[in-house]
Coordinates of C-alpha atoms and ligand atoms in Angstrom, one line a residue:
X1252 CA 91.4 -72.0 -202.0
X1253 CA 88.2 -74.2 -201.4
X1254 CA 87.4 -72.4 -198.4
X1255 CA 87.9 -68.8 -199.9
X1256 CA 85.5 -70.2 -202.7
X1257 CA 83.0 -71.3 -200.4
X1258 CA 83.1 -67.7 -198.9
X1259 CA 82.4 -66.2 -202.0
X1260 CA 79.6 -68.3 -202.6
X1261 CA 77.7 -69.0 -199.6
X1262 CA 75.3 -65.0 -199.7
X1263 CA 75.5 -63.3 -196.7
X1264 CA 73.3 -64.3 -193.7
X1265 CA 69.7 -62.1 -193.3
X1266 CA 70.1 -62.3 -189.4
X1267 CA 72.5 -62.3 -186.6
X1268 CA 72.3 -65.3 -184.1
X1269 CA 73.3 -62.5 -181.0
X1270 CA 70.4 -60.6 -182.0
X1271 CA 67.9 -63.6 -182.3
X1272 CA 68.8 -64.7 -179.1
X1273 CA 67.4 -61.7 -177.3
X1274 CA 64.5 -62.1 -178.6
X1275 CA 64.2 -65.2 -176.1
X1276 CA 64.7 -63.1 -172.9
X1277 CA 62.1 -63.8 -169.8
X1278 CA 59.6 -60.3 -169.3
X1279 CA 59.7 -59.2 -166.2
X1280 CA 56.8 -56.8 -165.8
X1281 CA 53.3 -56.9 -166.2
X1282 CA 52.1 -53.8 -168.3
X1283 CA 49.1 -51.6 -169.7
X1284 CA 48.9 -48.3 -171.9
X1285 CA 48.0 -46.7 -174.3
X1286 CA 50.2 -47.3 -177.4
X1287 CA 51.3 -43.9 -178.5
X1288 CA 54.3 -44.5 -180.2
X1289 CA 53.1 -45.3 -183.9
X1290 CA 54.2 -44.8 -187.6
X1291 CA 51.9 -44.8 -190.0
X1292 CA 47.9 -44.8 -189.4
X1293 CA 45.8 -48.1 -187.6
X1294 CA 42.9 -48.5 -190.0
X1295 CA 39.6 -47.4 -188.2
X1296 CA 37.7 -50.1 -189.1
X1297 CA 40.5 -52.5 -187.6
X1298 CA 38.2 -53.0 -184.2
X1299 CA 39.0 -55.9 -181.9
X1300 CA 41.5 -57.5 -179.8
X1301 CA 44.1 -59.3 -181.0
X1302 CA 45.7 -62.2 -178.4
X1303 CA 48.9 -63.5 -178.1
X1304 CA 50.0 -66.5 -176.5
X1305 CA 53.2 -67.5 -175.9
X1306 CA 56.4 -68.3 -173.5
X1307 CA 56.8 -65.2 -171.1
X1308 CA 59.5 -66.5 -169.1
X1309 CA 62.7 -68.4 -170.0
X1310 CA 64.0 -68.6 -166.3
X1311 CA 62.4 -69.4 -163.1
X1312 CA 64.2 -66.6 -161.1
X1313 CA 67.4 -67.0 -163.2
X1314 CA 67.3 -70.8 -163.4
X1315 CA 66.9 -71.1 -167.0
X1316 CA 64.5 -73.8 -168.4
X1317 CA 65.7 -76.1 -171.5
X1318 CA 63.0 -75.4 -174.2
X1319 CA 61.2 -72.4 -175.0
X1320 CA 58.4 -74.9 -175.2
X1321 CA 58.2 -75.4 -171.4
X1322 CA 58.6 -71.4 -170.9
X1323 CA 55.2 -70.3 -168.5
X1324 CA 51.9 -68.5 -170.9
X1325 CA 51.5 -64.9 -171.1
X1326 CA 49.2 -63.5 -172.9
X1327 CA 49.3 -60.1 -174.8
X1328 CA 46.3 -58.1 -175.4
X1329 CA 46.5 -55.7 -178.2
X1330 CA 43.0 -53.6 -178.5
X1331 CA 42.3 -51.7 -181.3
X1332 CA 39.2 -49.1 -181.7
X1333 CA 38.8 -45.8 -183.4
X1334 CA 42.4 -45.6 -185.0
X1335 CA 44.0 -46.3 -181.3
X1336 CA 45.6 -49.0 -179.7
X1337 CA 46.0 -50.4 -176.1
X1338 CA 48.6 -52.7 -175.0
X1339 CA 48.4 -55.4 -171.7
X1340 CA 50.3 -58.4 -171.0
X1341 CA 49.3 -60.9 -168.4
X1342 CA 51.1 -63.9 -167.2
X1343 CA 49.0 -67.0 -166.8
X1344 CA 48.2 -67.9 -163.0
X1345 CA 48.6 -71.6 -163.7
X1346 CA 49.1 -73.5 -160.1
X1347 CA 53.0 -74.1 -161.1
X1348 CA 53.5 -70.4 -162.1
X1349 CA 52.6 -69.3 -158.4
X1350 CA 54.2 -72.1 -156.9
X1351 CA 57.5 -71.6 -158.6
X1352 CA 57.4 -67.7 -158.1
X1353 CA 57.1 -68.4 -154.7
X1354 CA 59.3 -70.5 -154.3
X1355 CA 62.0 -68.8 -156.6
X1356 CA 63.0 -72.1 -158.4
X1357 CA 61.8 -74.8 -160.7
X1358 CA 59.8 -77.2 -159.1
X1359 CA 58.7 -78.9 -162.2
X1360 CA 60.1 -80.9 -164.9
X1361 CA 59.0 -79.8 -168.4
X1362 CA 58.0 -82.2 -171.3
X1363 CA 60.7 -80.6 -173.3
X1364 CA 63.6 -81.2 -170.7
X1365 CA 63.6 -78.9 -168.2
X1366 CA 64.4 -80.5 -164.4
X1367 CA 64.5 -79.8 -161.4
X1368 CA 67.7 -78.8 -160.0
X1369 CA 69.3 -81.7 -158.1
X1370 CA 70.2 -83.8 -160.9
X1371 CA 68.5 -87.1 -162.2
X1372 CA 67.9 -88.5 -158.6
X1373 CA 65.9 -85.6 -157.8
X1374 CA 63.6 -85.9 -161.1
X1375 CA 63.4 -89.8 -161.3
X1376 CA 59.6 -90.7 -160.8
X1377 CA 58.3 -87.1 -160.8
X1378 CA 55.5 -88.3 -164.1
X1379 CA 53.7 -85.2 -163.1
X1380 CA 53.2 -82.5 -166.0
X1381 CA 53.6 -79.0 -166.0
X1382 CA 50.3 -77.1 -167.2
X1383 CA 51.8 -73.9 -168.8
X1384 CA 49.1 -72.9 -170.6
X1385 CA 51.3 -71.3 -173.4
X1386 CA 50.3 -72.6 -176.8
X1387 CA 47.1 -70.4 -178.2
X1388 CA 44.9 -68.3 -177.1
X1389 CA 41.2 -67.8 -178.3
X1390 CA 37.6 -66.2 -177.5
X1391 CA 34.9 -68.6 -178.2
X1392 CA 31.2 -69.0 -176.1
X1393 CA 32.4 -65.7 -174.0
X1394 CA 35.2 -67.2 -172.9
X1395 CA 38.8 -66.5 -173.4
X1396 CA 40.6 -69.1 -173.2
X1397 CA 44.6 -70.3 -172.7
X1398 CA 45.2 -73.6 -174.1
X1399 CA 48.5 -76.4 -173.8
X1400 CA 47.9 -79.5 -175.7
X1401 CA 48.5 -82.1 -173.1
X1402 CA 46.5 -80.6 -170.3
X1403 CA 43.2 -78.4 -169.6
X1404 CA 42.5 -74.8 -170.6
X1405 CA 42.9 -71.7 -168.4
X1406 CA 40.1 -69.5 -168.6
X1407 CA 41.0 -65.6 -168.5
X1408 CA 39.4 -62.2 -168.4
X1409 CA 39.2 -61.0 -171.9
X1410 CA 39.3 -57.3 -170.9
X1411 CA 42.1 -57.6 -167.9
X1412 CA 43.7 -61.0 -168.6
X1413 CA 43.0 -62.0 -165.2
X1414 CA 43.4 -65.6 -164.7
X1415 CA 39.9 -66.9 -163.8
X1416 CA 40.8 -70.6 -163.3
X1417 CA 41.1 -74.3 -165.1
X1418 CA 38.1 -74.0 -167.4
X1419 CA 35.8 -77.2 -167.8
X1420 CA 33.8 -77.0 -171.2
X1421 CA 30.9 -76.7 -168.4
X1422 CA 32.2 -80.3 -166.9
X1423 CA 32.7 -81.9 -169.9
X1424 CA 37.0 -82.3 -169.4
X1425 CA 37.6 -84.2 -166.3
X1426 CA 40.4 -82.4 -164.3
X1427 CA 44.1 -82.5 -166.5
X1428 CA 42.1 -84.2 -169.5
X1429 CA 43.6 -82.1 -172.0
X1430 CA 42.1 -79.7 -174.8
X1431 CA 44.5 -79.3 -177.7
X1432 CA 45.9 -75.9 -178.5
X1433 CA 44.7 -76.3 -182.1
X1434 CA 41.1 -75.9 -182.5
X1435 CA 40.0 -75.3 -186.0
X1436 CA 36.7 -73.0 -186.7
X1437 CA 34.0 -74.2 -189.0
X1438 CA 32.3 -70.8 -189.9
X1439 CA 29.2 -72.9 -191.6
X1440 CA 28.9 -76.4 -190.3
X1441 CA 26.6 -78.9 -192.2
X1442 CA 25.7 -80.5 -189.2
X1443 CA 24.3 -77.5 -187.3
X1444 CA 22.2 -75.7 -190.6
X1445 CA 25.2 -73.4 -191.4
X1446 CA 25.9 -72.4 -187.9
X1447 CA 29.4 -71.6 -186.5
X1448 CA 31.6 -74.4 -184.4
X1449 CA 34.5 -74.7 -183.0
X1450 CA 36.4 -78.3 -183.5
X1451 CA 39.5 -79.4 -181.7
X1452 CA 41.1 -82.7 -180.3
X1453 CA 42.6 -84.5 -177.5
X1454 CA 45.2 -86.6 -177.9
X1455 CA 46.0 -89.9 -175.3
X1456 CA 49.1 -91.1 -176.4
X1457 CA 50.2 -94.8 -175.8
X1458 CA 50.8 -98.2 -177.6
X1459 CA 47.7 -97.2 -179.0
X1460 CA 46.3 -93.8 -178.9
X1461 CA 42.9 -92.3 -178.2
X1462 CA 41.8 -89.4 -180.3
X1463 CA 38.9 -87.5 -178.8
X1464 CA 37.2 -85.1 -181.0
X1465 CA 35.5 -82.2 -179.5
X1466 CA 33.0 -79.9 -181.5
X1467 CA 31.5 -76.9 -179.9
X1468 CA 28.6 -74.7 -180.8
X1469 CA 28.9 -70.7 -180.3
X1470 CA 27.7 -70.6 -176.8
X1471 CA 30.6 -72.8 -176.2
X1472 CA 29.2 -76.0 -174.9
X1473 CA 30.3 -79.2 -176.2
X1474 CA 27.6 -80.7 -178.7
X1475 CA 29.4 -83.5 -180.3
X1476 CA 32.3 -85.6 -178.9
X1477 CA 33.6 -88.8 -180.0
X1478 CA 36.6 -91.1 -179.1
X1479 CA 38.7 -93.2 -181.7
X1480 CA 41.8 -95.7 -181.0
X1481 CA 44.4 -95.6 -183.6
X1482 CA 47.3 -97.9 -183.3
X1483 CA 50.8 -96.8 -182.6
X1484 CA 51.8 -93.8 -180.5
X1485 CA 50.7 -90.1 -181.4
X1486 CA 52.7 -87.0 -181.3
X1487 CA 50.1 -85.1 -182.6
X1488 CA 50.3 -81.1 -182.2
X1489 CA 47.9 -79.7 -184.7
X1490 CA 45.0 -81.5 -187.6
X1491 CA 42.7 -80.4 -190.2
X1492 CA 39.3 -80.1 -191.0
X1493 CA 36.8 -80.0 -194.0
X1494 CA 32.8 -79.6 -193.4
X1495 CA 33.4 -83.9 -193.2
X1496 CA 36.3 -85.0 -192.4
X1497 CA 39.5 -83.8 -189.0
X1498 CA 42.4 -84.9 -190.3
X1499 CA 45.5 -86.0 -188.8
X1500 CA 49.2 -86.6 -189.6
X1501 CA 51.0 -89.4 -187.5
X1502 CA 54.3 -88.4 -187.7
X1503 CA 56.8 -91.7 -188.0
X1504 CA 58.1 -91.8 -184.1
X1505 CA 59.5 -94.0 -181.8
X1506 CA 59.1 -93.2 -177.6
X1507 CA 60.7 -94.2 -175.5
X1508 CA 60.1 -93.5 -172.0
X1509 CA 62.7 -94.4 -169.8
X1510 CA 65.1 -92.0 -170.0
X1511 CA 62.4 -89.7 -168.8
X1512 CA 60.9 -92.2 -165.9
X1513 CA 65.3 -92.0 -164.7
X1514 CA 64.9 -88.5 -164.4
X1515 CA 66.9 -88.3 -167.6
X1516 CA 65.3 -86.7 -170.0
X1517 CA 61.9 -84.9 -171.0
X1518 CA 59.2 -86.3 -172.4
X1519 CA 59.3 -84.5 -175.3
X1520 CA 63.1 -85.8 -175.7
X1521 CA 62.6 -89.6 -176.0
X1522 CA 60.8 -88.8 -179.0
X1523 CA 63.1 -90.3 -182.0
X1524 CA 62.5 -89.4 -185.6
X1525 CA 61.7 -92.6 -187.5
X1526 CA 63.0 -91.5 -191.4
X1527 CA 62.0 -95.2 -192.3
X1528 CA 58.4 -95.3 -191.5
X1529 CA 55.4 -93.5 -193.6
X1530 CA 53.9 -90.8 -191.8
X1531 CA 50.1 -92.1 -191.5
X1532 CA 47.1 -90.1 -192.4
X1533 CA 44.4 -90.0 -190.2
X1534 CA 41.2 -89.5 -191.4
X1535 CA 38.4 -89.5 -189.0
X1536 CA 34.7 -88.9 -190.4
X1537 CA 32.9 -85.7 -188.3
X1538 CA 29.5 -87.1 -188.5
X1539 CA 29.0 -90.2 -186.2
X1540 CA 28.8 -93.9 -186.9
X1541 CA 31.2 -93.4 -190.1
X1542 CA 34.4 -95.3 -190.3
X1543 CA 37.9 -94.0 -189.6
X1544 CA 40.2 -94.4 -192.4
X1545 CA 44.7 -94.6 -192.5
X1546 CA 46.3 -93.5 -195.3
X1547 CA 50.2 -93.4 -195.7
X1548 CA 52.6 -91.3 -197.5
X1549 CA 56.3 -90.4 -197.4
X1550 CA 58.3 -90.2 -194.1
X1551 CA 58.3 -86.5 -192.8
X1552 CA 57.6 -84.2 -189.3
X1553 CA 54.4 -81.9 -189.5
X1554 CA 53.5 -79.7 -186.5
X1555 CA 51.2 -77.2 -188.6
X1556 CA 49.0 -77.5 -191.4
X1557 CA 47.5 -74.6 -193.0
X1558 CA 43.9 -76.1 -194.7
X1559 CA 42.1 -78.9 -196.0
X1560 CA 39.2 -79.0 -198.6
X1561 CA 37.3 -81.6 -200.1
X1562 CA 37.8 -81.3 -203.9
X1563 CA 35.6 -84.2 -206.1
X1564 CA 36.9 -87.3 -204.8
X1565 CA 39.7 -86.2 -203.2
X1566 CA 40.8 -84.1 -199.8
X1567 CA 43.6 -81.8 -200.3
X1568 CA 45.5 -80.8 -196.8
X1569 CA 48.6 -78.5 -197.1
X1570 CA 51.1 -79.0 -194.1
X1571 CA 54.5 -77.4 -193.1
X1572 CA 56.5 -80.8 -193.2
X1573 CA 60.0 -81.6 -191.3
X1574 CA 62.8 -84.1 -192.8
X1575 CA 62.6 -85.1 -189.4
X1576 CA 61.5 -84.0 -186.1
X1577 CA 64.0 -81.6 -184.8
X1578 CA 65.1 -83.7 -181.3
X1579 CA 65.7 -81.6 -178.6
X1580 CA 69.3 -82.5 -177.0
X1581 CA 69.4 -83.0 -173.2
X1582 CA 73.0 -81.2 -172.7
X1583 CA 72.1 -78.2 -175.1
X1584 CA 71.2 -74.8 -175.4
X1585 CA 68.2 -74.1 -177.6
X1586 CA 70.3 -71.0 -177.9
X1587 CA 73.1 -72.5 -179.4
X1588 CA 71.3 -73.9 -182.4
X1589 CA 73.2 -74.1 -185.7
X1590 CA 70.4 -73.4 -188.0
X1591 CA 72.2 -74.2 -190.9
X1592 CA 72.5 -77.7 -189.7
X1593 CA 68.6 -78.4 -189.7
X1594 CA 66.5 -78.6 -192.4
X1595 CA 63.6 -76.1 -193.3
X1596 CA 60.0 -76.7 -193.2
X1597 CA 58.1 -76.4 -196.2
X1598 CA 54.8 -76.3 -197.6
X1599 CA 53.3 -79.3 -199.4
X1600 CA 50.0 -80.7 -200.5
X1601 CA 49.0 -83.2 -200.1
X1602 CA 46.0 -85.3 -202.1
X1603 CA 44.1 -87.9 -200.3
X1604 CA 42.3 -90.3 -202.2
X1605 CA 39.4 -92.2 -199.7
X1606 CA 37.9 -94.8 -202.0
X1607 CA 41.5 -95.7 -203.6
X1608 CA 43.5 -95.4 -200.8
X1609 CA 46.2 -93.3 -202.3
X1610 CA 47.9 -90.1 -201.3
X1611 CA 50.1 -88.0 -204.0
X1612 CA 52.2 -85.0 -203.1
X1613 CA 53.5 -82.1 -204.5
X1614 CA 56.1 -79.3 -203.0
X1615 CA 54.3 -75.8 -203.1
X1616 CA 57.1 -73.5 -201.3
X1617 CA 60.8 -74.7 -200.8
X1618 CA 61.1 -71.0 -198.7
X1619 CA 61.7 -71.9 -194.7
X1620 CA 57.9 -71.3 -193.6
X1621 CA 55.7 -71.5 -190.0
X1622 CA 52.6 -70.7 -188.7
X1623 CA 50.2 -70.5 -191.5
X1624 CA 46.9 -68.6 -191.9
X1625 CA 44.0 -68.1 -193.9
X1626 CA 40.5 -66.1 -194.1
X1627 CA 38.4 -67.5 -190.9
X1628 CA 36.0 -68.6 -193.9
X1629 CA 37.4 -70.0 -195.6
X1630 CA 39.0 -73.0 -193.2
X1631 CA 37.7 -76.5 -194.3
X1632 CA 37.1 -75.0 -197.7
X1633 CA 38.6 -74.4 -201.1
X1634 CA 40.8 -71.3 -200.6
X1635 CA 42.9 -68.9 -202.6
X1636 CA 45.3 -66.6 -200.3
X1637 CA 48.1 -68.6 -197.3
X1638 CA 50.0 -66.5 -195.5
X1639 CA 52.3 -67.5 -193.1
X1640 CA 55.9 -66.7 -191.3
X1641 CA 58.9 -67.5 -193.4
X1642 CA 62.8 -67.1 -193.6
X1643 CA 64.1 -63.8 -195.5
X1644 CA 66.2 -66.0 -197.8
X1645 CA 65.0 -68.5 -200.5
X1646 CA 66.9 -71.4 -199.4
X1647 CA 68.0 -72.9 -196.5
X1648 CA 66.6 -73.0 -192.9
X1649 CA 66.8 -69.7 -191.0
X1650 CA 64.9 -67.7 -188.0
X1651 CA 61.7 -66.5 -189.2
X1652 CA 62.3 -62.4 -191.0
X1653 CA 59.1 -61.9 -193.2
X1654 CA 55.8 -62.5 -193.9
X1655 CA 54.8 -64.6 -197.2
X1656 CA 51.8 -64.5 -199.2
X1657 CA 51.3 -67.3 -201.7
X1658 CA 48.1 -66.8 -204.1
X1659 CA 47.6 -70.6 -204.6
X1660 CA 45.8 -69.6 -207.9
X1661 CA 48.1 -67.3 -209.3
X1662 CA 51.4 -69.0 -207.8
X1663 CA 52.1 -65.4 -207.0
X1664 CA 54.4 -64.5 -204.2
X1665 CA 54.5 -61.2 -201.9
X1666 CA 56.8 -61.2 -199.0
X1667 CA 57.1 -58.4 -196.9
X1668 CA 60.3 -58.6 -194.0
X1669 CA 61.8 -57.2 -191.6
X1670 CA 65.3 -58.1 -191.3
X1671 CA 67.8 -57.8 -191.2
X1672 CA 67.0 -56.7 -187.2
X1673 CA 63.9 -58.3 -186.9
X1674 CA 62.2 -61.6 -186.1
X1675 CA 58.3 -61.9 -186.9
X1676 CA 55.9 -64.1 -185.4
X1677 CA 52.8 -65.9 -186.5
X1678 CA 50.5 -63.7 -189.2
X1679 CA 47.0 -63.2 -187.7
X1680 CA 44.4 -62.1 -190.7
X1681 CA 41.7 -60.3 -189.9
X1682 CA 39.0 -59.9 -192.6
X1683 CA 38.1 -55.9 -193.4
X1684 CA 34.2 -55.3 -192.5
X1685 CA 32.5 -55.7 -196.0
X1686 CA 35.2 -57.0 -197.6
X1687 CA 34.9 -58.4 -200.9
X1688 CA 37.9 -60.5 -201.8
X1689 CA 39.3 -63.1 -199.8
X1690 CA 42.2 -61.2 -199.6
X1691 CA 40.8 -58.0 -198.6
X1692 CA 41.9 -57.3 -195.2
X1693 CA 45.0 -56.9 -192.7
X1694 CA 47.7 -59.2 -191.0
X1695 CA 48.8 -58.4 -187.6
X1696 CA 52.3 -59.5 -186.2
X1697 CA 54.3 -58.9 -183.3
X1698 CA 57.6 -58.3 -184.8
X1699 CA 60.6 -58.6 -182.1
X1700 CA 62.9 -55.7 -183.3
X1701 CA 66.4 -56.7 -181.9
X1702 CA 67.9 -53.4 -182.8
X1703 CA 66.3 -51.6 -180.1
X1704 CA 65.5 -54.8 -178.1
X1705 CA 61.8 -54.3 -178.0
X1706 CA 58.9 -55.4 -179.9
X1707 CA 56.4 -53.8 -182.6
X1708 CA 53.0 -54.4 -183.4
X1709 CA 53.1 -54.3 -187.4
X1710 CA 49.6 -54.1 -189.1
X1711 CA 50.0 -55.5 -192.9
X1712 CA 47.3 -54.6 -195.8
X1713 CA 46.8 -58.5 -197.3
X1714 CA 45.9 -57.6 -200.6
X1715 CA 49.2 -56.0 -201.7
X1716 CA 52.3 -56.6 -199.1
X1717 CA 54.9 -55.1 -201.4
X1718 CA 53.7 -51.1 -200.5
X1719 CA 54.6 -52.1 -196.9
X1720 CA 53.9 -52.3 -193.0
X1721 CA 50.4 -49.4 -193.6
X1722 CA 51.1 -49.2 -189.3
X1723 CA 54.2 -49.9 -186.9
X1724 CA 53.4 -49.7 -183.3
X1725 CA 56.4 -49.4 -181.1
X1726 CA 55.5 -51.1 -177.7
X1727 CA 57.8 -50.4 -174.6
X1728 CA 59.3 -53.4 -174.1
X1729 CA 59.6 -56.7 -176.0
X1730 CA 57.6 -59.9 -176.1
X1731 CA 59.5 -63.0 -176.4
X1732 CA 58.8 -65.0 -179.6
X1733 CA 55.2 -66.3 -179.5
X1734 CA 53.5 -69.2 -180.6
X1735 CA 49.5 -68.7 -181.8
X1736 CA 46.7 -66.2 -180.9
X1737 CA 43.6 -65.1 -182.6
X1738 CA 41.7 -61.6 -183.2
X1739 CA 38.1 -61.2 -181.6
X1740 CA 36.0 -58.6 -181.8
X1741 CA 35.9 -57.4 -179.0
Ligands
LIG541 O1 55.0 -87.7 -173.7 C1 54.2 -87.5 -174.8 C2 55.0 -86.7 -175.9 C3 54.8 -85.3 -175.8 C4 55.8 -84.5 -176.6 C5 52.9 -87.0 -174.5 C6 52.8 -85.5 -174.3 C7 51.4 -85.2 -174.5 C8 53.2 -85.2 -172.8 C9 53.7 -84.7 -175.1 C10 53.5 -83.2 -175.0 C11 53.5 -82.4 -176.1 C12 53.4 -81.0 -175.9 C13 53.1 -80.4 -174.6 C14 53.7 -80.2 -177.0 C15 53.7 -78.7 -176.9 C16 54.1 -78.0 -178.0 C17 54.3 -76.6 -178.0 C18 54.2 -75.9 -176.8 C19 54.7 -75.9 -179.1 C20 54.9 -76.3 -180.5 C21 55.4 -75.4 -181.4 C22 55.7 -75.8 -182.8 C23 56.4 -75.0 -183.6 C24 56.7 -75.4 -185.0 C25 57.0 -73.7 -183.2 C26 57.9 -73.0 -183.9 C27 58.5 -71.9 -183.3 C28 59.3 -71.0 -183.8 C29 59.7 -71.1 -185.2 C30 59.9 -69.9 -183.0 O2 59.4 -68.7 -183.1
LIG542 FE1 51.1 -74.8 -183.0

């Protein structure tokens, strides 16, 4: 009787775990066309490229790696002009790519568990990492560029996606010193009269951990950089900024490294959730000779935040926060996973106090939500309109179906989605030439549509998501499930 209850209750599921899964098959081709296969109409004044980065393969020539994290960068060009579109994908030439296509098997261990055949004897001792380049990609100082957060960035052709090489910041990164995939842009920075820069981080994980911050002005050379030690080790995948302040959430981890010296486990799997410790709140002054400051709050995992602002005394950041960190199991498939038995993320903010020393919080959207974005103008700033990736139903943890718009003044919701066949990625805005309100523009997803087993470019109008996708762009083929990219205009 209980469980015929239960089955009345529990609503029936938005997805179907078969039809997720192939959403996580490798591409095997490298393609270019024209994209002639649309419904509905591309805005003409939508001119630009928009970049994709994410894993391309799952397999090394059938060997099939543990964690879509470790899959190898490809990029995906998507060019719009004049009401047209044309499509390109290019994997990454990272040295491991060619070496393991040429050799037809893994010959690298990845930091989220993927080994080399053999066993543990046959991984023991190999500390190297694998450079996938599969995080973000993003055009800044005429340079497109394809960043991993523990290593350097691959610098590509914007026009054919031609790998170019391991990209320096004109010297500034010694060789492997890594660039974080997560640079934030200042569109007006106070320190450069209202210029444009680009701010990102490097993270040196240890006992104690170095965080390097990197700003850059528009022609891409690297005109402030300095290094902090915070104690305690950092998993630290993405931070915040205001026009004063990065900011940064240590989650509450424990690291073990053993298992993965024996050839055991990944990197990224002797990482243990700590639900007992405060997460700690870094907050490191932009200008130079200022002091950095640790604030703590309540236990919790945050890969993503979505914007800071400085607000009278106080910074607000808003962050996708984790229960926990969601532990990748050695003897697992990523495919396997029971997403019923994980707990959403969910959008909080979060107010930091400086001269008290206090942090309050308050739950904005319970909804299952990733990948957050907001008008390129207004990052660092007060803002009105968050959009970001989120699970068709209300409750509960779930693969990511729709796209959600919260007005943050209004408490408004809009969510468009697309299951129950597909899966959508991260929301790109793009701002309309001579737009007015902050909301005035379009969001571009790749949305993998699992009914035909290929993917579809789907162009959003921001202000009102309720009348629907205003274009649908079949491609030929699908594009595994992404991670980040950006829109240039070019
Ligand atoms: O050993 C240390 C610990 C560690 C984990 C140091 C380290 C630097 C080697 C390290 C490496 C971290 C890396 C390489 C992190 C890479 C993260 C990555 C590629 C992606 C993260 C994605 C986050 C989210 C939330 C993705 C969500 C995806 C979906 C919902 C699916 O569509
Ligand atoms: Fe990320």
């Amino acid at each position: 009787i209980q469980l015929q209850e239960r089955a009345s209750t529990v609503p029936p599921k938005s997805y179907d775990r078969q039809d997720w899964q192939k959403g996580y098959e490798s591409v095997q081709q490298e393609e270019e066309y024209w994209i002639d296969n649309i419904e509905g109409q591309i805005p003409p004044e939508l001119v630009g490229t928009l970049f994709r980065n994410g894993p391309g393969l799952l397999d090394i020539k059938g060997h099939r790696i543990h964690h879509p994290f470790d899959g190898d960068g490809m990029i995906s060009a998507i060019a719009f002009n004049n009401g047209k579109a044309y499509f390109r994908n290019r994997f990454i030439r990272t040295q491991a790519f060619l070496e393991e296509q040429k050799a037809g098997k893994i010959l690298y261990r990845g930091v989220f568990g993927t080994q080399k055949p053999g066993g543990w004897l046959a991984n023991a001792f190999d500390l190297r990492l694998k450079n996938i380049a599969n995080t973000n990609v993003i055009y800044w100082g005429d340079k497109l560029l394809a960043l991993w957060e523990a290593a350097d960035p691959h610098r590509l052709d914007p026009h054919t996606l031609e790998t170019l090489g391991k990209d320096s910041l004109n010297g500034v990164l010694a060789d492997k010193e890594a660039f974080a995939a997560h640079p934030r842009f200042d569109h007006s920075c106070n320190q450069d009269n209202g210029a444009p820069c680009l701010v990102n981080f490097s993270i040196k994980p240890g006992l104690s951990s170095t965080i390097t911050i990197f700003e850059l002005n528009p022609a891409g050379e690297v005109i402030r950089k300095h290094a902090h030690s915070v104690p305690g080790f950092c998993f630290i995948h993405d931070f915040a900024i205001t026009p004063n302040y990065c900011i940064f959430f240590q989650n509450p981890i424990a690291f073990n490294p053993i298992p993965f010296v024996l050839g055991l486990r990944g990197a990224g799997e002797c990482i243990k959730f700590q639900p007992n410790q405060p997460t700690r709140i870094i907050v490191i002054p932009r200008h130079a000779g200022k002091q950095v400051q640790i604030l703590e709050t309540h236990s919790g995992f945050v890969f993503h935040h979505a914007n800071a602002f400085e607000q009278g005394e106080e910074i607000c950041v808003d962050s996708i926060c984790y229960e926990s960190f969601p532990e990748v199991e050695a003897n697992s498939d990523f495919r396997q996973v029971d997403f019923d038995a994980l707990k959403p993320g969910q959008l909080w903010r979060f107010h930091l106090n400086l001269a008290a020393q206090t942090v309050t919080r308050e739950l904005i959207e319970s909804r299952c939500c990733e990948f957050p974005s907001v008008h390129a103008e207004k990052v660092g700033r007060p803002y009105r309109h968050l959009y970001m990736a989120a699970a068709d139903g209300a409750t509960g943890n779930a693969p990511l179906q729709a796209i959600l718009k919260i007005d943050l003044e209004s408490q408004e919701r809009q969510l468009w989605t697309a299951a129950p066949r597909g899966y959508v990625s991260e929301p790109v805005f793009v701002a309309r030439p001579g737009g007015e309100s902050e909301d005035d523009g379009w969001l571009l997803t790749v949305v993998y549509d699992s009914d035909r087993h290929r993917s579809d470019v789907v162009i959003l109008d921001a202000r009102d998501l309720n009348q629907g996708a205003i274009a649908r762009l079949h491609l030929k083929h699908h594009i595994p499930y992404s991670l980040h990219g950006s829109f240039a205009p070019i």
